């Protein structure tokens, strides 16, 4: 019943190389050409080779785990995790996950990863003070995903909120909208950054008088509440950008329930939570982060830190990836003769 | 800037015991009374004591990690994870997570956990053949959460689908519903078990002629499609039990969109995905699994396997927990003069 596990010897035979070359590849040591390296890793993956860490960790001093700290119940985090698993496949490294949730602090999640001897940490959407991240980054290489860091210790990969916002506002202007209300999300990772981006873009694109910022939130419930307040106050803007898709879905639902047509009367744009958009018949126009590329780059950064050649001393790298505006069903031409809200 | 980490000495001083007693407690070795044990663990948790595994793992042969295999993007799995973190807090163990997703097989997720030297594995809603789980359970203690196992190697903790179904059907009968359609979910972990439970309960409660089983699915989209097919065929039952809450939400949305009142015309009951129910204004009646108790028991099983006293040799334990029926807004009295579906 017990299937025999493939050994390093099996990998060597199948790849047509010596066992010591396989070992070199797995240890990421110098001596293997790029093509050989890739062939060995491909064969190892195909055969389902699993390193026996119980023996190995006693021999090697180099940890083979990359720790990932993520938040439970966030579609964006789940999408990044999917990407990280794809990016790490075929490398000698494996991911070890630790979750943050309502009842579990980010510090505790990171402590667990450090206690696990991870070689590097990836932190998705951190809400910690940057100084706290820096302290950890001095002990262990740390890559911040979806949260920009200015310290000299931390690599980071984020999406270009400002460029994305530019695209969103320009799209609305192109449809004739002269006023846009931005619904913020103060508590979220990157929330301030997005709000600042909106203000800058609104100014740059000449939307000054027609740009409003209103405190939003992270949940659909908050979106519904805001939409209903707008309707009740007879103050429904012609276009809304919500700082996340849950909020956008709530706004959409709240407006539709009160007979305010989307996009006939109001255009709505969301941000981020790709999967939250998969609601039957509701296709929200949204600014999307490229979770695959964020993940690829994050793994690349971690591997660079873990490589004996480059190692730790080098300066950290930050990368800003473009966001795409996915135009779907919730944005359309501005109504010229504006009816009072709620009509 | 670097906060000093609390040491074992700090824990000993704060708990008023010797360092060797603290060490005994952390190693789960004999020699500490239950009260002392609890005090030490409480102090360790309060001080935020983190074992330095890089030193420790070289000294100790006993791993301190419990591996958890879960599925990304499933609210039920997220809820169990929350419970597991709470249950493991204050023990000397930490959780190491590994995710299953569309692009990552359960086998790969489990391989990673084994390679990490986890002392035990917890597998949430496994979809593997039981024989595959058994093979692993012979190498490393394995607790199956939300999936019953009959092999002699595997501990398991599940919810009582049959008792829950009994409650759901009896609730509907009490409201005067004489026919109930069950929407199945063939691919899901436990899907067959739930369908079997419905058939048994329908027979036991004398619903034989009025019990229908229809193939459902796992997504809201599928729920919408089924509701629309029912409406188009003029064949809308008076009560529906959906094997999961996403499906129930889809059915609900599909019916409401076509003017079929819930619960005025149709009663709808969902199962499981607690958080999927948190949609504004929609409170679906649902059979709920007690994720906290599932988690507590699962950790308890794992700790028992890891304890030097009881260890591995003992017979595995299976536990079936009751499910609660949370009656909310989507169930109501059966309409006596039934209108044709779609009216």
XYZ file of C-alpha atoms in Angstrom:
686
model
C 0.000 0.000 0.000
C 2.861 2.356 0.820
C 4.005 3.914 -2.428
C 7.762 4.181 -2.497
C 8.782 7.816 -2.391
C 11.050 8.985 -5.191
C 14.621 9.470 -4.002
C 17.374 11.797 -5.130
C 18.753 8.816 -7.057
C 15.467 8.519 -8.996
C 15.633 12.193 -9.857
C 19.258 11.848 -11.005
C 18.479 8.819 -13.178
C 15.429 10.431 -14.754
C 17.232 13.718 -15.423
C 20.296 11.901 -16.748
C 22.730 13.557 -14.354
C 24.775 12.473 -11.348
C 23.358 12.426 -7.848
C 25.888 14.992 -6.749
C 24.686 17.358 -9.457
C 21.120 16.880 -8.222
C 22.347 17.644 -4.736
C 24.119 20.767 -6.006
C 20.913 21.963 -7.628
C 18.837 21.317 -4.526
C 21.370 23.079 -2.349
C 21.467 25.968 -4.801
C 25.242 25.608 -4.746
C 27.498 26.749 -7.623
C 28.408 24.135 -10.237
C 25.247 23.436 -12.218
C 24.405 25.152 -15.492
C 21.067 26.910 -15.855
C 19.619 24.311 -18.234
C 20.658 21.375 -16.058
C 19.269 23.146 -13.061
C 15.922 23.631 -14.685
C 15.791 20.053 -15.949
C 16.556 18.667 -12.499
C 13.924 20.823 -10.834
C 11.372 19.916 -13.492
C 12.037 16.189 -13.021
C 11.909 16.521 -9.235
C 8.556 18.225 -9.480
C 7.208 15.687 -11.964
C 8.267 12.712 -9.841
C 6.866 14.311 -6.711
C 10.235 14.222 -4.965
C 9.947 15.309 -1.322
C 13.069 16.120 0.606
C 13.175 14.297 3.888
C 13.680 17.285 6.102
C 13.955 15.339 9.337
C 17.316 14.016 8.182
C 18.245 16.963 6.081
C 17.665 19.774 8.551
C 20.187 18.211 10.891
C 22.817 18.155 8.186
C 22.130 21.448 6.504
C 22.194 24.758 8.243
C 20.258 26.410 5.433
C 16.509 26.375 5.981
C 14.395 25.480 2.986
C 11.154 27.021 4.111
C 9.836 30.426 3.173
C 7.292 31.669 5.676
C 4.178 33.466 4.491
C 2.010 35.588 6.734
C -1.496 36.184 5.347
C -4.956 37.157 6.541
C -7.834 34.677 6.723
C -10.987 35.310 4.725
C -9.524 37.812 2.267
C -9.909 36.861 -1.387
C -6.960 39.060 -2.336
C -4.702 37.211 0.117
C -5.960 33.857 -1.162
C -5.168 34.923 -4.729
C -1.634 35.962 -3.765
C -1.140 32.636 -1.971
C -2.161 30.760 -5.119
C 0.425 32.749 -7.019
C 3.123 32.116 -4.416
C 2.600 28.363 -4.585
C 2.887 28.481 -8.375
C 6.017 30.623 -8.159
C 7.785 28.412 -5.639
C 7.000 25.137 -7.444
C 10.129 23.705 -8.972
C 12.450 25.511 -6.589
C 13.939 23.601 -3.666
C 11.894 25.771 -1.310
C 8.535 25.176 0.211
C 6.053 27.595 1.743
C 5.008 27.531 5.371
C 1.882 29.576 6.069
C 0.811 31.369 9.207
C -2.501 33.189 9.420
C -3.633 36.489 10.867
C -7.285 36.783 11.845
C -9.642 38.655 14.109
C -8.414 36.657 17.073
C -4.778 36.257 16.075
C -2.333 39.137 15.807
C 0.160 39.583 13.000
C 3.009 39.529 15.533
C 2.003 36.043 16.716
C 1.749 34.832 13.126
C 5.244 36.130 12.364
C 6.687 34.738 15.623
C 5.525 31.278 14.595
C 7.240 31.572 11.234
C 10.485 32.686 12.838
C 10.300 29.820 15.323
C 9.938 27.454 12.352
C 13.404 28.349 11.057
C 12.048 29.854 7.857
C 14.808 31.237 5.673
C 12.788 34.256 4.642
C 9.439 35.840 5.388
C 6.793 37.063 2.961
C 4.193 39.295 4.574
C 1.002 40.031 2.656
C -0.696 43.359 3.384
C 1.040 43.971 6.701
C -0.668 46.318 9.146
C 2.335 46.556 11.478
C 4.376 49.677 11.990
C 7.227 49.729 9.528
C 9.692 49.881 12.424
C 8.406 46.528 13.661
C 8.884 44.995 10.247
C 12.406 46.428 10.131
C 13.312 44.820 13.424
C 12.339 41.450 12.007
C 14.015 42.143 8.684
C 17.298 42.552 10.533
C 16.949 39.001 11.836
C 15.547 37.354 8.717
C 15.061 38.510 5.105
C 11.576 39.969 4.759
C 9.576 40.756 1.630
C 6.515 42.923 2.007
C 3.762 42.169 -0.507
C 1.137 44.838 -1.257
C 2.590 47.229 1.295
C 5.344 49.643 0.475
C 8.241 50.057 2.916
C 10.848 52.768 3.027
C 13.325 51.172 5.429
C 16.651 50.007 4.160
C 16.027 46.391 5.264
C 12.843 45.372 3.517
C 12.170 44.224 -0.047
C 8.690 45.029 -1.261
C 6.328 44.512 -4.176
C 3.208 46.598 -4.501
C 0.677 47.658 -7.084
C 0.620 51.128 -8.505
C -2.386 52.651 -6.745
C -1.743 56.041 -8.257
C -1.471 54.775 -11.813
C -4.553 52.649 -11.267
C -6.482 55.539 -9.808
C -5.431 57.624 -12.770
C -6.921 55.049 -15.087
C -10.152 54.819 -13.100
C -10.703 58.568 -12.929
C -9.814 59.041 -16.590
C -12.273 56.280 -17.518
C -15.027 58.079 -15.613
C -14.119 61.430 -17.125
C -14.185 59.852 -20.562
C -17.770 58.817 -19.815
C -18.635 62.418 -18.974
C -18.585 62.209 -15.180
C -17.553 65.517 -13.688
C -17.766 64.549 -10.028
C -16.400 61.420 -8.404
C -16.799 60.315 -4.795
C -14.047 58.157 -3.360
C -14.967 55.819 -0.492
C -11.901 55.289 1.658
C -10.914 52.447 3.929
C -8.906 53.897 6.806
C -8.035 50.655 8.641
C -6.833 48.681 5.624
C -3.254 48.039 4.634
C -2.511 50.657 2.003
C -5.709 52.551 2.776
C -3.953 55.882 3.308
C -1.893 55.384 0.211
C -4.991 54.913 -1.906
C -6.734 57.915 -0.494
C -3.651 60.049 -1.163
C -3.496 58.638 -4.682
C -7.106 59.621 -5.316
C -6.539 63.167 -4.097
C -3.440 63.583 -6.251
C -5.079 62.149 -9.346
C -8.238 64.210 -8.881
C -6.089 67.329 -8.816
C -3.943 66.287 -11.748
C -6.952 65.438 -13.903
C -8.732 68.658 -12.987
C -11.497 67.102 -10.973
C -10.841 69.389 -8.029
C -14.308 70.707 -7.314
C -16.005 67.451 -8.234
C -13.808 65.209 -6.113
C -15.191 64.068 -2.782
C -13.678 61.719 -0.236
C -16.006 59.934 2.130
C -15.071 57.445 4.860
C -15.979 53.965 3.650
C -14.947 50.663 5.197
C -14.121 47.075 4.357
C -17.458 45.295 4.306
C -20.480 44.983 2.087
C -22.641 46.039 5.023
C -20.791 49.352 5.193
C -21.279 49.814 1.457
C -25.018 49.249 1.782
C -25.234 51.708 4.656
C -23.354 54.397 2.735
C -25.517 53.942 -0.354
C -28.662 54.255 1.747
C -27.365 57.386 3.457
C -26.652 58.899 0.054
C -30.124 58.040 -1.190
C -31.808 59.299 1.992
C -29.885 62.572 1.812
C -30.791 62.968 -1.863
C -27.075 63.260 -2.465
C -26.104 60.439 -4.802
C -22.955 61.239 -6.812
C -22.743 60.375 -10.473
C -19.647 58.194 -9.980
C -18.183 56.292 -7.041
C -14.778 54.649 -6.627
C -14.727 52.265 -3.670
C -11.359 51.429 -2.138
C -12.216 47.719 -2.188
C -14.658 45.432 -3.938
C -16.682 44.363 -0.912
C -17.512 47.991 -0.335
C -18.327 48.408 -4.032
C -20.659 45.407 -3.991
C -22.457 46.808 -0.957
C -22.846 50.236 -2.587
C -24.149 48.568 -5.714
C -26.663 46.467 -3.787
C -27.801 49.418 -1.699
C -28.331 51.621 -4.744
C -30.159 48.974 -6.759
C -32.463 48.160 -3.858
C -33.598 51.772 -3.840
C -34.141 51.873 -7.569
C -31.032 53.895 -8.349
C -29.787 52.370 -11.590
C -26.171 51.284 -11.981
C -24.711 52.299 -14.382
C -27.692 54.317 -15.742
C -27.670 56.804 -12.892
C -24.421 56.026 -11.001
C -21.168 54.444 -12.121
C -19.355 52.275 -9.554
C -15.724 51.123 -9.594
C -14.227 48.733 -7.049
C -10.695 47.643 -6.242
C -8.919 44.365 -5.538
C -10.869 41.429 -4.297
C -11.040 39.553 -7.555
C -13.043 36.631 -6.210
C -15.510 38.801 -4.357
C -16.626 39.905 -7.806
C -17.733 36.457 -8.776
C -21.295 37.052 -7.800
C -23.948 35.866 -10.232
C -24.962 38.584 -12.689
C -22.924 41.264 -10.939
C -19.784 42.211 -12.819
C -18.240 45.201 -11.110
C -15.799 47.420 -12.987
C -12.646 47.180 -10.910
C -9.004 48.141 -10.593
C -7.221 44.814 -10.381
C -3.879 43.971 -8.872
C -1.847 41.401 -10.786
C -1.630 38.836 -8.016
C 0.433 36.407 -10.123
C 3.131 38.943 -10.829
C 3.126 40.223 -7.264
C 3.673 36.622 -6.163
C 6.371 35.895 -8.754
C 8.346 38.961 -7.786
C 7.956 38.308 -4.080
C 9.323 34.777 -4.445
C 12.107 36.113 -6.649
C 13.128 38.591 -3.956
C 13.104 35.912 -1.278
C 15.178 33.530 -3.422
C 17.696 36.278 -4.104
C 18.127 36.793 -0.356
C 18.480 33.069 0.170
C 21.015 32.546 -2.578
C 24.568 32.109 -1.323
C 25.830 34.296 -4.184
C 23.766 37.427 -3.519
C 22.671 36.771 0.022
C 21.602 39.264 2.565
C 23.901 42.230 2.313
C 22.538 43.747 -0.874
C 20.202 46.697 -0.886
C 16.512 45.810 -0.823
C 14.473 46.165 -3.981
C 11.051 47.678 -4.293
C 8.830 47.192 -7.317
C 5.611 48.886 -8.272
C 3.422 46.885 -10.639
C 0.742 48.408 -12.843
C -2.911 47.834 -12.025
C -5.377 47.109 -14.765
C -8.823 48.631 -15.007
C -11.276 45.872 -15.856
C -14.246 47.661 -17.369
C -17.393 45.632 -16.738
C -21.072 46.411 -16.190
C -21.146 49.051 -13.484
C -19.726 52.054 -15.324
C -21.457 54.004 -18.087
C -22.051 57.488 -19.495
C -22.902 60.232 -17.062
C -26.555 61.243 -17.040
C -26.667 64.793 -18.306
C -29.948 65.927 -16.794
C -29.287 64.683 -13.304
C -32.267 63.509 -11.349
C -32.314 63.924 -7.596
C -30.818 60.945 -5.749
C -33.163 58.143 -4.922
C -35.418 58.739 -7.911
C 14.695 49.293 18.834
C 14.938 45.529 19.199
C 12.607 44.424 21.988
C 14.238 41.747 24.083
C 12.400 38.471 23.613
C 11.147 36.816 26.788
C 13.242 33.786 27.734
C 12.413 30.598 29.568
C 13.956 32.244 32.611
C 11.430 35.107 32.388
C 8.591 32.614 32.203
C 9.947 30.731 35.229
C 10.336 33.919 37.289
C 6.870 35.186 36.389
C 5.216 31.829 37.077
C 7.157 31.378 40.297
C 8.631 28.016 39.362
C 12.056 26.679 38.443
C 13.389 26.809 34.892
C 13.540 23.055 34.800
C 9.854 22.859 35.616
C 9.139 25.260 32.762
C 11.205 23.077 30.509
C 9.289 19.990 31.682
C 6.000 21.680 30.849
C 7.164 22.774 27.418
C 8.473 19.317 26.653
C 5.211 17.820 27.921
C 7.352 15.522 30.088
C 6.075 13.915 33.310
C 6.744 15.783 36.554
C 4.523 18.862 36.497
C 1.115 19.002 38.162
C -1.888 20.083 36.104
C -2.225 23.463 37.830
C 1.452 24.310 37.506
C 1.326 23.262 33.913
C -1.551 25.564 33.171
C 0.030 28.472 35.008
C 3.289 28.090 33.105
C 1.523 27.943 29.760
C -0.642 30.913 30.646
C 2.419 32.979 31.622
C 4.286 31.915 28.490
C 1.368 33.026 26.347
C 0.979 36.308 28.204
C 4.680 37.164 27.917
C 4.696 36.220 24.258
C 7.405 33.636 24.796
C 8.624 32.206 21.488
C 10.746 29.103 21.479
C 13.854 29.536 19.413
C 13.428 26.548 17.174
C 16.688 26.972 15.308
C 18.553 25.976 18.458
C 15.900 23.762 19.867
C 15.214 21.569 16.872
C 18.828 20.483 16.847
C 18.646 19.415 20.470
C 15.201 17.905 20.564
C 14.035 15.077 18.397
C 10.403 15.927 19.100
C 8.902 18.296 16.578
C 6.757 21.085 17.949
C 4.785 21.861 14.838
C 1.351 20.562 13.981
C 0.706 20.731 10.252
C -2.685 21.825 8.956
C -3.877 21.200 5.435
C -6.775 23.442 4.377
C -8.438 24.731 1.237
C -8.112 28.348 0.089
C -11.213 30.491 -0.303
C -13.555 28.375 1.841
C -15.172 30.223 4.727
C -15.725 26.966 6.586
C -12.012 26.161 6.418
C -11.136 29.684 7.554
C -13.468 29.310 10.532
C -11.876 25.992 11.511
C -8.416 27.569 11.228
C -9.456 30.356 13.591
C -10.585 27.719 16.050
C -7.371 25.730 15.690
C -5.241 28.771 16.469
C -7.306 29.447 19.568
C -7.075 25.807 20.631
C -3.311 25.580 20.221
C -2.561 28.861 22.004
C -0.925 28.190 25.341
C 0.358 24.773 24.343
C 4.004 24.408 23.383
C 2.901 23.643 19.844
C 2.495 25.885 16.889
C 0.554 25.426 13.660
C 2.140 25.249 10.237
C -0.349 25.684 7.404
C -0.272 24.337 3.885
C -2.979 25.194 1.378
C -4.897 23.245 -1.232
C -6.320 25.204 -4.133
C -7.440 24.869 -7.703
C -3.833 24.731 -8.833
C -2.348 22.849 -5.892
C -3.212 19.266 -5.017
C -3.873 18.018 -1.520
C -1.010 15.530 -1.884
C 1.466 18.351 -2.486
C 0.117 20.286 0.476
C 0.545 17.249 2.732
C 4.011 16.460 1.351
C 5.155 19.935 2.363
C 3.899 19.449 5.898
C 5.661 16.115 6.206
C 8.867 17.636 4.878
C 8.579 20.298 7.598
C 8.947 17.710 10.361
C 5.470 18.322 11.703
C 4.676 16.067 14.635
C 1.098 15.535 13.533
C -1.167 16.446 10.638
C -4.648 17.937 10.738
C -6.490 17.667 7.444
C -9.626 19.736 6.950
C -12.247 18.320 4.591
C -9.911 15.919 2.810
C -10.918 14.768 -0.655
C -8.271 12.030 -0.847
C -9.052 8.352 -0.867
C -9.095 7.065 2.661
C -6.356 4.579 1.765
C -4.056 7.496 0.896
C -4.740 9.123 4.243
C -4.033 5.810 5.965
C -0.654 5.523 4.299
C 0.300 8.905 5.708
C -1.220 8.139 9.094
C 1.170 5.191 9.400
C 4.084 7.623 9.073
C 2.719 10.512 11.127
C -0.331 10.923 13.391
C -3.211 12.269 11.324
C -6.483 13.824 12.436
C -9.214 14.218 9.864
C -11.479 17.205 10.462
C -14.962 17.250 8.887
C -14.390 13.958 7.095
C -15.109 10.634 8.726
C -12.570 7.816 8.353
C -13.009 4.156 9.053
C -9.388 3.029 8.980
C -7.696 1.981 12.143
C -4.984 4.652 11.836
C -6.873 7.932 11.651
C -8.454 10.088 14.346
C -11.396 12.114 13.113
C -13.855 14.781 14.206
C -16.961 15.466 12.168
C -20.370 17.056 12.497
C -23.505 15.003 12.718
C -25.002 15.481 9.259
C -27.797 13.061 9.951
C -28.842 14.670 13.222
C -28.617 18.079 11.586
C -30.669 16.967 8.614
C -33.208 15.562 11.015
C -33.526 18.961 12.644
C -33.828 20.735 9.307
C -36.490 18.429 7.913
C -38.444 18.433 11.197
C -38.319 22.255 11.195
C -39.787 22.330 7.698
C -42.435 19.740 8.564
C -43.374 21.772 11.623
C -43.996 24.697 9.266
C -46.325 22.518 7.209
C -44.012 21.668 4.316
C -44.867 18.266 2.914
C -42.287 18.144 0.162
C -38.614 19.040 0.440
C -36.041 19.161 -2.354
C -32.448 18.495 -1.372
C -29.737 20.019 -3.575
C -26.663 17.804 -3.400
C -23.001 18.562 -3.886
C -21.371 15.501 -5.396
C -17.753 16.715 -5.520
C -17.539 18.058 -1.976
C -15.924 16.376 0.986
C -18.808 14.736 2.815
C -21.191 15.325 -0.086
C -22.240 11.691 -0.333
C -22.664 11.472 3.396
C -25.036 14.414 3.427
C -27.101 13.076 0.569
C -27.373 9.710 2.305
C -28.353 11.495 5.525
C -31.125 13.366 3.716
C -32.519 10.166 2.198
C -32.512 8.367 5.547
C -34.094 11.256 7.389
C -36.742 11.780 4.735
C -37.726 8.147 5.126
C -37.638 8.206 8.909
C -39.772 11.338 9.115
C -42.276 10.018 6.607
C -41.438 12.434 3.826
C -40.982 9.647 1.331
C -43.151 10.800 -1.546
C -42.349 14.469 -0.978
C -38.563 14.066 -0.830
C -36.611 14.929 -3.952
C -32.875 14.935 -4.520
C -31.483 17.124 -7.250
C -27.847 17.570 -8.248
C -26.647 20.929 -6.947
C -23.072 22.163 -6.743
C -20.767 24.391 -4.709
C -21.245 27.871 -6.121
C -23.759 30.650 -6.019
C -23.858 30.581 -9.823
C -25.055 26.986 -9.728
C -27.704 27.923 -7.191
C -28.984 30.720 -9.431
C -29.101 28.389 -12.423
C -31.056 25.737 -10.508
C -33.557 28.291 -9.202
C -34.106 29.599 -12.716
C -34.582 26.114 -14.102
C -37.160 25.442 -11.406
C -38.994 28.661 -12.188
C -38.870 28.071 -15.969
C -40.214 24.538 -15.542
C -42.990 25.792 -13.261
C -41.701 23.299 -10.744
C -40.663 25.247 -7.654
C -40.802 23.098 -4.494
C -42.187 24.516 -1.280
C -38.949 23.865 0.624
C -35.304 23.479 -0.377
C -32.310 22.279 1.641
C -29.038 23.170 -0.073
C -25.980 21.141 0.858
C -23.952 24.329 1.342
C -24.617 28.006 1.891
C -23.195 29.332 -1.366
C -25.675 27.183 -3.195
C -28.439 28.363 -0.861
C -27.554 32.023 -1.476
C -27.656 31.437 -5.223
C -31.050 29.708 -5.021
C -32.342 32.544 -2.885
C -31.088 35.194 -5.305
C -32.438 33.322 -8.330
C -35.880 32.918 -6.787
C -36.145 36.512 -5.574
C -35.092 37.854 -8.961
C -38.054 36.068 -10.518
C -40.465 37.314 -7.916
C -40.741 34.026 -6.047
C -40.946 35.103 -2.407
C -38.675 33.582 0.211
C -39.977 32.521 2.694
C -43.541 33.410 1.564
C -43.599 30.916 -1.289
C -40.432 28.828 -0.738
C -38.402 28.069 2.379
C -34.631 27.738 1.933
C -32.107 26.157 4.313
C -28.350 26.184 3.757
C -25.442 24.401 5.385
C -22.001 25.333 6.685
C -20.290 28.383 5.346
C -21.007 30.663 8.263
C -19.296 33.705 6.810
C -20.873 33.316 3.400
C -24.106 34.163 5.189
C -22.907 37.585 6.175
C -24.502 39.293 3.257
C -26.390 42.492 3.965
C -30.067 41.869 4.680
C -29.878 38.208 3.784
C -29.987 35.922 6.788
C -30.260 32.374 5.567
C -31.583 29.665 7.861
C -28.713 27.215 8.081
C -27.408 24.038 9.642
C -24.205 25.143 11.323
C -21.168 23.127 12.244
C -19.556 24.058 15.541
C -16.166 25.024 14.137
C -14.739 25.903 17.574
C -15.483 22.503 19.023
C -14.330 20.718 15.878
C -11.059 22.613 16.251
C -10.710 21.989 19.992
C -11.230 18.278 19.580
C -8.893 18.081 16.604
C -6.086 19.745 18.553
C -6.863 17.512 21.535
C -6.484 14.417 19.351
C -3.203 15.649 17.940
C -1.802 16.477 21.385
C -2.775 13.044 22.636
C -0.804 11.473 19.797
C 2.134 13.732 20.526
C 2.172 13.065 24.257
C 4.906 10.669 25.347
C 2.478 9.012 27.766
C -0.243 8.016 25.293
C 1.669 8.314 22.084
C 0.950 6.654 18.835
C -0.035 3.084 19.581
C -3.518 3.716 20.935
C -6.664 3.218 18.888
C -7.835 6.271 17.007
C -10.868 8.162 18.246
C -13.730 9.447 16.160
C -16.195 12.034 17.412
C -19.444 13.211 15.904
C -20.514 16.674 17.039
C -24.083 17.942 16.874
C -25.025 20.573 14.306
C -27.317 23.418 15.247
C -30.143 24.703 13.100
C -29.977 28.488 13.068
C -33.462 29.590 12.114
C -33.298 32.957 10.371
C -35.298 34.684 7.655
C -35.577 32.200 4.828
C -37.907 29.607 6.321
C -41.613 30.094 7.035
C -44.999 28.399 6.935
C -45.871 26.401 3.844
C -48.305 28.111 1.492
C -51.447 26.019 1.540
C -52.928 26.953 -1.822
C -49.784 26.547 -3.857
C -49.346 28.874 -6.756
C -47.569 27.658 -9.879
C -43.839 28.286 -9.734
C -42.681 31.589 -11.099
C -45.819 33.485 -10.082
